[in-house]
Coordinates of C-alpha atoms in Angstrom, one line a residue:
M1 CA 65.6 37.9 -27.9
G2 CA 62.0 36.7 -27.3
N3 CA 61.8 38.8 -23.9
I4 CA 63.0 41.8 -26.1
L5 CA 60.3 41.4 -28.4
K6 CA 57.7 41.0 -25.8
S7 CA 58.9 44.2 -24.3
M8 CA 58.6 46.0 -27.9
N9 CA 55.1 44.7 -28.1
L10 CA 54.2 45.9 -24.7
D11 CA 55.5 49.5 -25.5
H12 CA 53.5 49.3 -28.8
N13 CA 50.3 48.5 -26.7
I14 CA 51.0 51.3 -24.2
M15 CA 51.7 53.9 -26.9
K16 CA 48.6 53.3 -29.2
S17 CA 46.7 55.9 -27.8
R18 CA 49.3 58.4 -28.7
Y19 CA 49.8 57.5 -32.4
P20 CA 47.3 60.2 -33.6
M21 CA 49.8 62.9 -32.4
F22 CA 52.2 61.9 -35.2
I23 CA 49.5 63.4 -37.8
I24 CA 50.6 66.7 -36.2
A25 CA 54.0 66.1 -37.5
Y26 CA 52.9 65.3 -40.9
V27 CA 50.7 68.3 -41.3
L28 CA 53.6 70.6 -40.2
G29 CA 56.0 69.0 -42.4
I30 CA 53.7 69.4 -45.5
F31 CA 53.0 73.0 -44.5
L32 CA 56.7 73.9 -44.4
A33 CA 57.5 71.9 -47.6
V34 CA 54.8 74.0 -49.4
I35 CA 55.8 77.2 -48.0
S36 CA 59.7 76.8 -48.2
K37 CA 59.4 75.3 -51.6
T38 CA 61.6 72.7 -50.7
P39 CA 60.1 69.3 -50.0
I40 CA 63.0 67.6 -48.4
Y41 CA 62.8 70.0 -45.6
G42 CA 59.3 68.8 -44.9
A43 CA 60.5 65.3 -44.6
L44 CA 63.2 66.4 -42.2
V45 CA 60.6 68.3 -40.0
V46 CA 58.4 65.1 -39.8
M47 CA 61.3 63.0 -38.8
I48 CA 62.6 65.6 -36.1
I49 CA 59.2 66.4 -34.5
S50 CA 58.3 62.6 -34.5
T51 CA 61.4 62.0 -32.3
P52 CA 60.3 63.5 -29.1
L53 CA 56.9 61.8 -29.5
T54 CA 58.6 58.5 -28.9
G55 CA 59.5 59.8 -25.6
Q56 CA 55.7 60.0 -24.7
Y57 CA 56.2 56.6 -23.5
F58 CA 58.1 57.8 -20.7
S59 CA 55.4 60.2 -19.9
I60 CA 52.7 57.5 -19.8
Y61 CA 55.0 55.2 -17.7
E62 CA 55.4 57.9 -15.1
K63 CA 51.8 59.3 -14.9
N64 CA 50.4 55.7 -14.7
N65 CA 53.0 54.4 -12.2
L66 CA 53.9 51.5 -14.3
E67 CA 56.9 50.5 -12.4
K68 CA 54.6 48.3 -10.6
L69 CA 53.6 46.6 -13.6
Y70 CA 57.2 46.1 -14.8
G71 CA 58.2 44.8 -11.3
I72 CA 56.1 41.7 -11.7
L73 CA 56.8 41.0 -15.5
P74 CA 59.6 38.3 -16.1
L75 CA 61.7 40.9 -17.9
R76 CA 65.2 41.9 -17.1
K77 CA 65.9 45.7 -16.9
A78 CA 68.3 45.3 -19.8
E79 CA 65.7 43.6 -21.9
V80 CA 63.2 46.5 -21.3
V81 CA 65.9 49.0 -22.4
V82 CA 66.9 47.1 -25.6
G83 CA 63.2 46.8 -26.5
R84 CA 62.5 50.4 -26.0
Y85 CA 65.4 51.4 -28.3
L86 CA 64.4 49.0 -30.9
Y87 CA 60.8 50.3 -30.5
A88 CA 62.0 53.8 -31.0
M89 CA 63.9 52.9 -34.2
C90 CA 60.9 51.3 -35.6
I91 CA 59.0 54.5 -35.1
V92 CA 61.8 56.4 -36.8
V93 CA 62.0 54.1 -39.7
I94 CA 58.4 54.1 -40.4
N95 CA 58.0 58.0 -39.9
G96 CA 61.1 58.4 -42.2
A97 CA 59.5 56.3 -44.9
I98 CA 56.1 58.2 -44.5
A99 CA 58.3 61.6 -44.6
A100 CA 60.2 60.4 -47.8
M101 CA 57.0 59.6 -49.5
L102 CA 55.3 62.8 -48.7
A103 CA 58.4 64.6 -49.9
Y104 CA 58.2 62.8 -53.1
I105 CA 54.7 63.6 -53.8
I106 CA 55.0 67.2 -53.0
S107 CA 58.2 67.4 -55.1
S108 CA 56.0 66.0 -58.0
L109 CA 53.1 68.4 -57.5
T110 CA 55.5 71.5 -57.2
N111 CA 58.0 70.5 -59.8
K112 CA 60.8 70.8 -57.3
V113 CA 62.6 67.7 -58.3
M114 CA 65.7 66.6 -56.4
S115 CA 68.3 64.1 -57.7
A116 CA 68.3 60.6 -56.0
P117 CA 71.8 61.0 -54.4
E118 CA 71.0 64.4 -52.9
F119 CA 67.7 63.1 -51.6
L120 CA 69.4 60.3 -50.0
T121 CA 72.0 62.5 -48.4
Y122 CA 69.2 64.8 -46.7
L123 CA 67.3 61.8 -45.5
S124 CA 70.4 60.2 -43.9
A125 CA 71.4 63.6 -42.4
G126 CA 67.9 63.7 -41.0
F127 CA 68.2 60.0 -39.8
F128 CA 71.6 60.9 -38.1
Y129 CA 69.9 63.8 -36.4
V130 CA 67.2 61.9 -35.2
C131 CA 69.4 59.2 -33.7
L132 CA 71.5 61.9 -32.1
M133 CA 68.4 63.3 -30.4
L134 CA 67.3 59.8 -29.2
A135 CA 71.0 58.9 -28.0
V136 CA 70.9 62.0 -25.8
I137 CA 67.4 62.1 -24.5
F138 CA 66.8 58.4 -23.7
P139 CA 69.5 58.2 -21.1
L140 CA 68.3 61.3 -19.4
Y141 CA 64.7 59.6 -19.2
F142 CA 65.9 56.6 -17.9
K143 CA 68.0 58.3 -15.4
F144 CA 65.6 61.2 -14.4
S145 CA 61.8 61.5 -14.4
F146 CA 60.3 62.5 -17.8
S147 CA 58.5 65.6 -16.5
K148 CA 61.7 67.1 -15.0
V149 CA 63.8 66.9 -18.2
Y150 CA 61.7 66.8 -21.2
V151 CA 61.9 70.5 -22.1
F152 CA 65.6 70.7 -21.1
S153 CA 66.6 67.7 -23.3
N154 CA 64.5 68.5 -26.4
L155 CA 64.6 72.4 -26.6
P156 CA 68.4 72.7 -27.7
F157 CA 67.8 70.1 -30.6
Y158 CA 64.8 72.2 -31.9
L159 CA 67.0 75.4 -31.7
I160 CA 69.9 73.7 -33.4
F161 CA 67.5 72.7 -36.2
I162 CA 65.9 76.0 -36.6
I163 CA 69.3 77.8 -36.7
T164 CA 70.7 75.4 -39.1
F165 CA 67.5 75.5 -41.5
A166 CA 67.8 79.3 -41.4
F167 CA 71.5 79.5 -42.2
T168 CA 71.5 76.8 -44.8
R169 CA 68.6 78.7 -46.6
K170 CA 70.8 81.7 -47.2
T171 CA 74.2 80.1 -47.9
N172 CA 75.9 76.7 -48.7
V173 CA 77.0 75.6 -45.3
L174 CA 79.5 73.1 -46.9
E175 CA 81.5 75.9 -48.5
R176 CA 82.2 77.0 -44.9
T177 CA 83.4 73.7 -43.5
G178 CA 86.8 72.2 -43.7
L179 CA 88.1 70.0 -46.6
T180 CA 86.9 67.0 -45.0
S181 CA 83.2 68.0 -45.2
Q182 CA 83.6 69.2 -48.7
Y183 CA 85.0 66.0 -49.6
F184 CA 82.2 64.1 -48.3
A185 CA 79.8 66.8 -50.0
S186 CA 81.0 65.5 -53.4
H187 CA 80.5 62.0 -52.6
F188 CA 76.8 61.4 -51.9
G189 CA 76.9 57.8 -51.3
M190 CA 79.6 57.9 -48.8
I191 CA 77.8 60.7 -46.8
A192 CA 74.8 58.9 -46.7
A193 CA 76.6 55.7 -45.6
V194 CA 78.5 57.6 -42.7
G195 CA 75.0 59.3 -41.7
L196 CA 73.4 55.9 -41.5
G197 CA 76.2 54.0 -39.8
L198 CA 77.0 56.9 -37.3
G199 CA 73.3 56.9 -36.4
L200 CA 72.9 53.4 -35.6
T201 CA 76.4 53.5 -33.7
L202 CA 75.0 56.4 -31.5
L203 CA 72.0 54.3 -30.9
A204 CA 73.8 51.4 -29.9
L205 CA 76.2 53.2 -27.5
S206 CA 73.3 55.1 -26.0
C207 CA 71.6 51.8 -25.3
L208 CA 74.6 50.6 -23.5
L209 CA 74.8 53.9 -21.6
S210 CA 71.1 53.5 -20.6
C211 CA 71.7 49.7 -19.4
A212 CA 74.5 51.1 -17.3
L213 CA 72.4 53.8 -15.9
I214 CA 69.8 51.3 -14.9
E215 CA 72.3 49.0 -13.3
G216 CA 73.9 52.0 -11.5
N217 CA 70.3 53.0 -10.1
R218 CA 70.1 49.7 -8.5
A219 CA 73.3 49.4 -6.6
A220 CA 76.9 50.2 -6.7
S221 CA 79.2 47.3 -7.2
F222 CA 82.0 47.0 -4.5
P223 CA 84.8 44.5 -5.2
A224 CA 85.7 42.0 -2.6
Q225 CA 89.3 43.3 -1.7
E226 CA 90.6 44.0 1.6
P227 CA 91.8 47.6 2.5
G228 CA 95.6 47.6 2.6
K229 CA 96.0 44.9 0.0
R230 CA 98.2 46.0 -2.9
L231 CA 96.4 47.3 -5.9
Y232 CA 98.0 45.1 -8.6
F233 CA 95.2 46.4 -11.1
A234 CA 96.8 50.0 -10.5
D235 CA 100.4 48.7 -11.2
N236 CA 99.1 47.0 -14.4
L237 CA 97.2 50.1 -15.5
R238 CA 100.3 52.5 -15.0
T239 CA 102.2 49.8 -17.0
W240 CA 99.8 50.1 -19.7
I241 CA 100.0 53.8 -19.8
V242 CA 103.8 53.6 -20.1
I243 CA 103.2 51.5 -23.1
L244 CA 100.9 53.9 -24.6
V245 CA 103.6 56.6 -24.1
V246 CA 106.0 54.5 -26.1
L247 CA 103.5 54.0 -29.0
Q248 CA 102.6 57.6 -28.8
H249 CA 106.2 58.7 -29.5
L250 CA 106.6 55.9 -32.2
A251 CA 103.7 57.5 -34.0
E252 CA 105.1 61.0 -33.7
L253 CA 108.4 59.6 -35.0
Y254 CA 106.9 58.1 -38.1
N255 CA 104.3 61.0 -38.6
T256 CA 101.2 58.8 -38.5
L257 CA 98.0 57.8 -36.8
Y258 CA 97.1 61.3 -35.7
L259 CA 93.8 60.6 -34.4
F260 CA 95.3 57.9 -32.1
M261 CA 97.8 60.5 -30.8
M262 CA 95.1 63.0 -30.2
L263 CA 92.9 60.4 -28.1
N264 CA 95.9 59.4 -26.2
Q265 CA 96.9 63.0 -25.3
A266 CA 93.3 63.7 -24.1
Y267 CA 93.6 61.3 -21.1
F268 CA 96.6 59.1 -20.6
M269 CA 99.1 61.4 -18.9
G270 CA 96.1 62.9 -16.8
L271 CA 95.4 59.2 -15.6
L272 CA 99.2 58.6 -14.9
F273 CA 99.0 61.7 -12.7
L274 CA 95.9 60.5 -10.9
L275 CA 97.6 57.2 -10.0
S276 CA 100.7 59.1 -8.8
G277 CA 98.5 61.3 -6.8
Y278 CA 96.8 58.3 -5.2
F279 CA 99.9 56.8 -4.0
T280 CA 101.4 60.0 -2.7
P281 CA 99.7 60.4 0.6
G282 CA 100.5 56.8 1.7
S283 CA 104.2 57.4 0.9
L284 CA 104.3 60.4 2.9
E285 CA 102.6 58.7 5.9
R286 CA 105.1 55.7 5.7
K287 CA 108.2 57.7 5.3
G288 CA 107.6 60.9 7.1
P289 CA 108.4 64.4 5.6
G290 CA 112.2 64.2 5.5
S291 CA 112.4 60.6 3.9
F292 CA 109.7 61.6 1.5
L293 CA 111.5 64.7 0.4
K294 CA 114.6 62.7 0.0
D295 CA 112.7 59.9 -1.8
R296 CA 111.0 62.3 -4.4
L297 CA 114.3 64.3 -5.1
L298 CA 116.2 60.8 -5.4
R299 CA 113.6 59.2 -7.7
L300 CA 112.5 62.0 -9.9
G301 CA 115.3 64.6 -9.7
I302 CA 118.2 62.3 -10.6
P303 CA 116.6 60.4 -13.5
T304 CA 115.6 63.9 -15.1
L305 CA 119.3 65.1 -14.7
V306 CA 120.5 61.9 -16.3
Y307 CA 118.2 62.2 -19.2
V308 CA 118.9 66.0 -19.8
F309 CA 122.8 65.7 -19.8
I310 CA 123.4 62.2 -21.0
L311 CA 120.2 60.5 -22.7
S312 CA 118.9 63.5 -24.5
P313 CA 122.1 64.4 -26.5
L314 CA 122.1 60.6 -27.8
A315 CA 118.6 60.7 -28.9
S316 CA 119.1 64.1 -30.4
W317 CA 122.0 62.7 -32.3
G318 CA 119.9 59.7 -33.4
H319 CA 117.0 61.6 -34.4
Q320 CA 119.0 63.8 -36.7
M321 CA 120.3 60.8 -38.3
T322 CA 116.9 59.2 -39.0
Q323 CA 115.9 62.6 -40.7
S324 CA 112.4 62.3 -39.4
P325 CA 109.7 64.9 -40.1
A326 CA 108.7 64.8 -36.6
G327 CA 110.7 67.1 -34.5
N328 CA 109.5 66.6 -31.1
T329 CA 110.0 63.1 -30.2
A330 CA 113.6 63.5 -28.8
A331 CA 113.6 67.4 -28.8
G332 CA 116.9 69.2 -28.9
H333 CA 120.3 69.1 -27.2
F334 CA 120.1 69.0 -23.5
A335 CA 116.4 68.9 -23.8
L336 CA 113.8 67.9 -21.0
G337 CA 112.0 65.5 -23.4
P338 CA 109.4 63.2 -21.7
M339 CA 111.0 63.8 -18.3
W340 CA 108.7 66.9 -18.2
F341 CA 106.3 64.5 -16.4
A342 CA 108.8 63.9 -13.7
V343 CA 109.4 67.5 -13.1
M344 CA 105.8 68.4 -12.9
L345 CA 105.1 65.5 -10.6
L346 CA 108.1 66.6 -8.4
V347 CA 106.5 70.0 -8.2
F348 CA 103.0 68.6 -7.5
D349 CA 104.6 66.5 -4.7
L350 CA 106.6 69.2 -3.0
G351 CA 103.3 71.3 -3.0
Y352 CA 101.6 68.6 -1.2
L353 CA 104.4 68.1 1.3
A354 CA 104.2 72.0 1.8
W355 CA 100.5 72.0 2.5
R356 CA 100.7 69.0 4.9
M357 CA 103.6 70.8 6.8
V358 CA 101.4 74.0 7.2
V359 CA 98.1 72.6 8.1
K360 CA 99.4 69.7 10.0
S361 CA 96.3 67.7 9.2
R362 CA 95.5 64.4 10.4
P363 CA 96.9 61.2 8.6
E364 CA 95.1 60.9 5.2
R365 CA 94.3 57.3 5.7
P366 CA 91.3 55.6 3.9
V367 CA 88.3 56.1 5.9
L368 CA 86.1 52.9 5.8
E369 CA 83.3 53.9 7.8
N370 CA 80.8 56.5 6.1
R371 CA 82.6 56.5 2.9
T372 CA 81.6 59.1 0.5
L373 CA 80.9 57.1 -2.9
L374 CA 82.0 58.3 -6.2
T375 CA 78.5 59.1 -8.0
F376 CA 77.7 60.4 -11.6
P377 CA 76.5 63.8 -10.4
R378 CA 79.7 64.4 -8.7
V379 CA 81.7 63.1 -11.8
A380 CA 79.7 65.3 -14.2
L381 CA 80.1 68.4 -12.0
F382 CA 83.9 67.9 -11.9
T383 CA 83.9 67.3 -15.7
L384 CA 82.1 70.5 -16.3
A385 CA 84.4 72.4 -14.1
L386 CA 87.5 70.8 -15.7
A387 CA 86.1 71.8 -19.2
A388 CA 85.7 75.4 -18.3
A389 CA 89.0 75.7 -16.6
S390 CA 90.8 74.1 -19.7
Y391 CA 88.9 76.4 -21.9
L392 CA 90.1 79.5 -20.0
L393 CA 93.7 78.1 -19.7
R394 CA 93.9 77.8 -23.5
I395 CA 93.3 81.1 -24.2
A396 CA 96.8 82.0 -23.1
M397 CA 98.3 78.3 -23.6
P398 CA 96.8 76.9 -26.5
Y399 CA 96.6 73.2 -27.1
G400 CA 99.8 71.5 -28.4
I401 CA 102.1 74.6 -28.4
P402 CA 105.1 73.9 -26.1
V403 CA 105.9 76.2 -23.3
L404 CA 109.3 76.1 -21.3
E405 CA 110.0 72.5 -22.9
F406 CA 106.6 71.3 -21.6
P407 CA 104.8 70.0 -24.7
S408 CA 101.2 70.1 -23.3
L409 CA 100.9 72.9 -20.7
G410 CA 97.3 73.2 -22.4
Y411 CA 96.4 70.2 -20.3
L412 CA 97.9 71.8 -17.0
T413 CA 94.3 72.0 -15.2
Q414 CA 93.9 68.4 -16.1
Y415 CA 97.1 67.2 -14.7
L416 CA 96.7 69.1 -11.5
S417 CA 93.1 68.2 -10.8
F418 CA 93.7 64.6 -11.6
F419 CA 96.7 64.6 -9.2
L420 CA 94.5 65.9 -6.5
I421 CA 91.6 63.5 -7.4
G422 CA 94.0 60.8 -6.9
M423 CA 94.9 61.9 -3.4
L424 CA 91.2 62.2 -2.7
A425 CA 90.6 58.8 -4.1
Y426 CA 93.2 57.4 -1.7
K427 CA 91.5 58.9 1.2
R428 CA 88.0 57.7 0.3
D429 CA 89.1 54.5 -1.4
W430 CA 87.5 55.4 -4.5
L431 CA 89.7 53.1 -6.7
R432 CA 88.4 50.0 -4.7
T433 CA 84.8 51.1 -4.4
V434 CA 83.9 53.1 -7.7
S435 CA 81.0 51.0 -9.3
G436 CA 81.5 49.1 -12.5
S437 CA 78.3 50.9 -14.0
L438 CA 80.1 54.1 -13.7
G439 CA 82.9 52.8 -15.6
K440 CA 80.6 51.6 -18.4
I441 CA 79.0 55.0 -18.4
G442 CA 82.3 56.7 -18.7
F443 CA 83.3 54.5 -21.6
V444 CA 79.9 55.0 -23.5
L445 CA 80.1 58.8 -22.9
A446 CA 83.8 59.0 -24.1
V447 CA 82.8 57.2 -27.4
L448 CA 79.8 59.4 -28.0
V449 CA 81.5 62.7 -27.5
T450 CA 84.3 61.6 -29.7
V451 CA 81.7 60.9 -32.4
I452 CA 79.6 64.2 -31.6
L453 CA 81.9 66.8 -30.3
F454 CA 85.3 65.9 -31.5
P455 CA 84.6 66.4 -35.3
T456 CA 82.4 69.4 -34.5
A457 CA 85.3 71.1 -32.9
V458 CA 88.1 70.2 -35.3
L459 CA 86.4 69.9 -38.8
I460 CA 84.0 72.9 -38.5
G461 CA 85.7 76.2 -39.4
S462 CA 89.0 76.9 -40.9
G463 CA 92.4 76.7 -39.5
S464 CA 93.1 75.6 -36.1
K465 CA 90.7 77.5 -33.9
W466 CA 90.1 74.5 -31.8
I467 CA 93.4 74.8 -30.1
G468 CA 92.5 78.0 -28.0
Y469 CA 92.4 81.6 -28.3
G470 CA 88.8 81.7 -26.8
S471 CA 87.1 80.4 -30.0
W472 CA 83.9 78.6 -29.5
Q473 CA 85.6 75.5 -31.3
S474 CA 88.1 75.5 -28.4
A475 CA 85.2 75.5 -25.9
V476 CA 83.9 72.3 -27.7
F477 CA 87.1 70.7 -27.8
A478 CA 87.7 71.4 -24.2
L479 CA 84.2 69.8 -23.3
W480 CA 85.1 66.8 -25.4
D481 CA 88.6 66.1 -24.0
S482 CA 87.3 66.5 -20.6
I483 CA 84.6 64.2 -20.9
F484 CA 86.7 61.8 -22.8
A485 CA 89.6 62.0 -20.1
V486 CA 87.2 61.2 -17.2
G487 CA 85.2 58.7 -19.1
M488 CA 88.3 56.8 -20.3
S489 CA 89.8 56.9 -16.8
L490 CA 86.8 55.6 -15.1
A491 CA 86.4 52.9 -17.6
L492 CA 90.0 51.8 -17.6
V493 CA 90.1 51.9 -13.7
T494 CA 87.2 49.5 -13.4
F495 CA 88.3 47.3 -16.6
F496 CA 91.7 46.7 -15.0
R497 CA 90.2 46.2 -11.5
R498 CA 88.0 43.4 -12.9
F499 CA 90.1 41.9 -15.7
V500 CA 93.7 42.5 -15.0
N501 CA 94.2 42.6 -11.3
G502 CA 96.7 39.6 -11.0
G503 CA 100.0 40.1 -9.2
K504 CA 101.6 37.3 -11.2
K505 CA 105.3 37.4 -11.8
F506 CA 105.2 38.7 -15.6
G507 CA 103.0 41.5 -14.4
R508 CA 105.3 42.4 -11.4
F509 CA 108.2 42.4 -13.9
L510 CA 106.5 44.9 -16.2
S511 CA 105.4 47.1 -13.4
Q512 CA 108.8 47.1 -11.8
H513 CA 110.5 48.3 -14.9
S514 CA 107.7 50.7 -16.3
F515 CA 109.3 53.9 -15.1
T516 CA 112.6 52.8 -16.3
V517 CA 111.1 52.2 -19.7
Y518 CA 109.7 55.7 -19.6
L519 CA 113.1 56.9 -18.8
I520 CA 114.9 55.4 -21.8
H521 CA 112.3 54.6 -24.3
A522 CA 112.8 57.9 -26.5
Q523 CA 116.6 56.7 -27.0
V524 CA 115.6 53.0 -27.7
I525 CA 112.9 54.0 -30.4
V526 CA 115.1 56.7 -32.1
F527 CA 117.8 54.1 -32.7
L528 CA 115.4 51.4 -33.5
A529 CA 114.1 53.8 -36.3
L530 CA 117.6 54.3 -37.4
A531 CA 118.0 50.7 -37.6
L532 CA 114.8 50.3 -39.7
L533 CA 115.7 53.2 -42.0
G534 CA 116.6 50.8 -44.8
I535 CA 113.4 49.2 -44.8
H536 CA 111.1 50.9 -47.5
I537 CA 107.6 50.3 -46.6
N538 CA 104.4 52.2 -45.7
Q539 CA 104.9 54.4 -42.8
L540 CA 101.8 52.7 -41.0
L541 CA 103.3 49.4 -41.6
K542 CA 106.7 50.6 -40.5
F543 CA 105.1 52.0 -37.4
G544 CA 103.5 48.5 -36.7
L545 CA 106.8 46.9 -37.1
A546 CA 108.6 49.2 -34.9
A547 CA 105.9 48.8 -32.0
V548 CA 106.3 45.0 -32.3
I549 CA 110.1 45.0 -31.8
G550 CA 110.3 48.4 -29.8
V551 CA 108.0 47.7 -26.7
P552 CA 109.8 44.5 -25.7
L553 CA 113.1 45.9 -26.5
C554 CA 112.4 48.7 -24.1
F555 CA 111.6 46.6 -21.2
E556 CA 114.6 44.2 -22.0
I557 CA 117.0 47.3 -22.0
A558 CA 115.2 48.6 -18.8
Y559 CA 116.0 45.4 -17.1
L560 CA 119.6 45.7 -18.1
V561 CA 119.7 49.3 -16.9
R562 CA 118.4 48.2 -13.7
L563 CA 121.2 45.8 -13.1
I564 CA 123.7 48.6 -12.8
P565 CA 124.8 48.9 -9.3
Y566 CA 122.5 51.2 -7.0
A567 CA 120.0 51.8 -10.3
K568 CA 117.2 49.9 -8.3
R569 CA 117.3 52.4 -5.6
I570 CA 116.5 55.1 -8.0
I571 CA 114.5 53.6 -10.9

């Protein structure tokens, strides 16, 4: 902590010469408050104009080549970053306090008195917006030079503020938002607490992101693994995704945990396609075209037929007995159900096989020399392309609307692109070599966009415009779930590679039975729900009870199913 305080003091000494610039913000704030006859707007202007001035530190650092000074100081990079954020927070708090006092003085002189709850609400909203600005622009300053991104990073926030200011002057914006926003509007204390809490959360996440960027600038971390060694972490990650699938369908069955389901839906099946794509080229190389085709038809086609003609009718009957309000867990009679994944994967595998037969390319083995590293700019470019493609697809195939018994064709672009990325990852050995810092960046960005973009898309506007049809809410939602999917995938791959990379007996058991669990889990949880029907407790508690019983039960039944003669050759 001592070094962080020293870093803050150093920032203060370097910025002393720029402090008089804050007077400009005060003058503009007072002028706007008097002209608009709304003192609190003057306070907001002071806070928002003061924010980019804190970034002047980066300008001084760049112009005076201060990296030489920091290179000889006994400060770690992370301590410098944390100190910079705390210093910026001090500037925000001081300027916010001055702005509040100015607004109070002006309101007294002009007889434009505001109630204390309303005053607190506007200040907390301003604090949140300032924290949002810092959360976005500081990582850019740490990653790129100040002179390159200053206007690019700040201009959008000024434009948003001006548009919002003009809009709110003519109409009550809260009347045009959803029920959730209107609820917050009637509870001033709650909206103030949310604004303060979210602002601090954004800064903390942004600080972690900047630390990861600084670490990534130094070097990429290469795990000490030999090529050809089994990727136990990939097996464990696949098992975890299957467990999430079970929990997802349990939540649907009990009609609860909607946010959990939406977050899951945004990435977990795409990541499963990525892992499947990773192991596809190696399987084709080992088996040859004929055996590969036979294996895919055997392991994906037969389980699908068994599910449609045997397991699906059982699940449908049990589902009707539970009288659950969720009607899509087990679907209808002779339904495809969760085996849509197997059908789509089979189509992808056959497409890859046909492509390899046509081009007759060289074997796609990992190339150890001159490997192309997975870098942040490449990931960012792919994410933006995925968001654009998802937005265009959902004009015709909206999110959440089943098509031909495929429940989530709105994610088709993600599934296909992740499958292709998985094959590219095999050729370039990305699962072994992707840096840990990129995983940290991915996680922080996933959380940040969930805090910022997700509520923007879902809560603003009436109805369900965010599901597609070319609306701007759909574009924001597509950007959110693309960033979230890529970020969480990077985070989970690097996390499992570092912490869950063992090949112990229990982990191997779970991995061997994970596909069987995927095949039979719908029937297990439906009949488990039927057994728990007489227990009258809260739906969320019942979900928790069913999860604790159901997940182990699925693996136990999967073990028994694989004891059937010849079953292990297929599942």
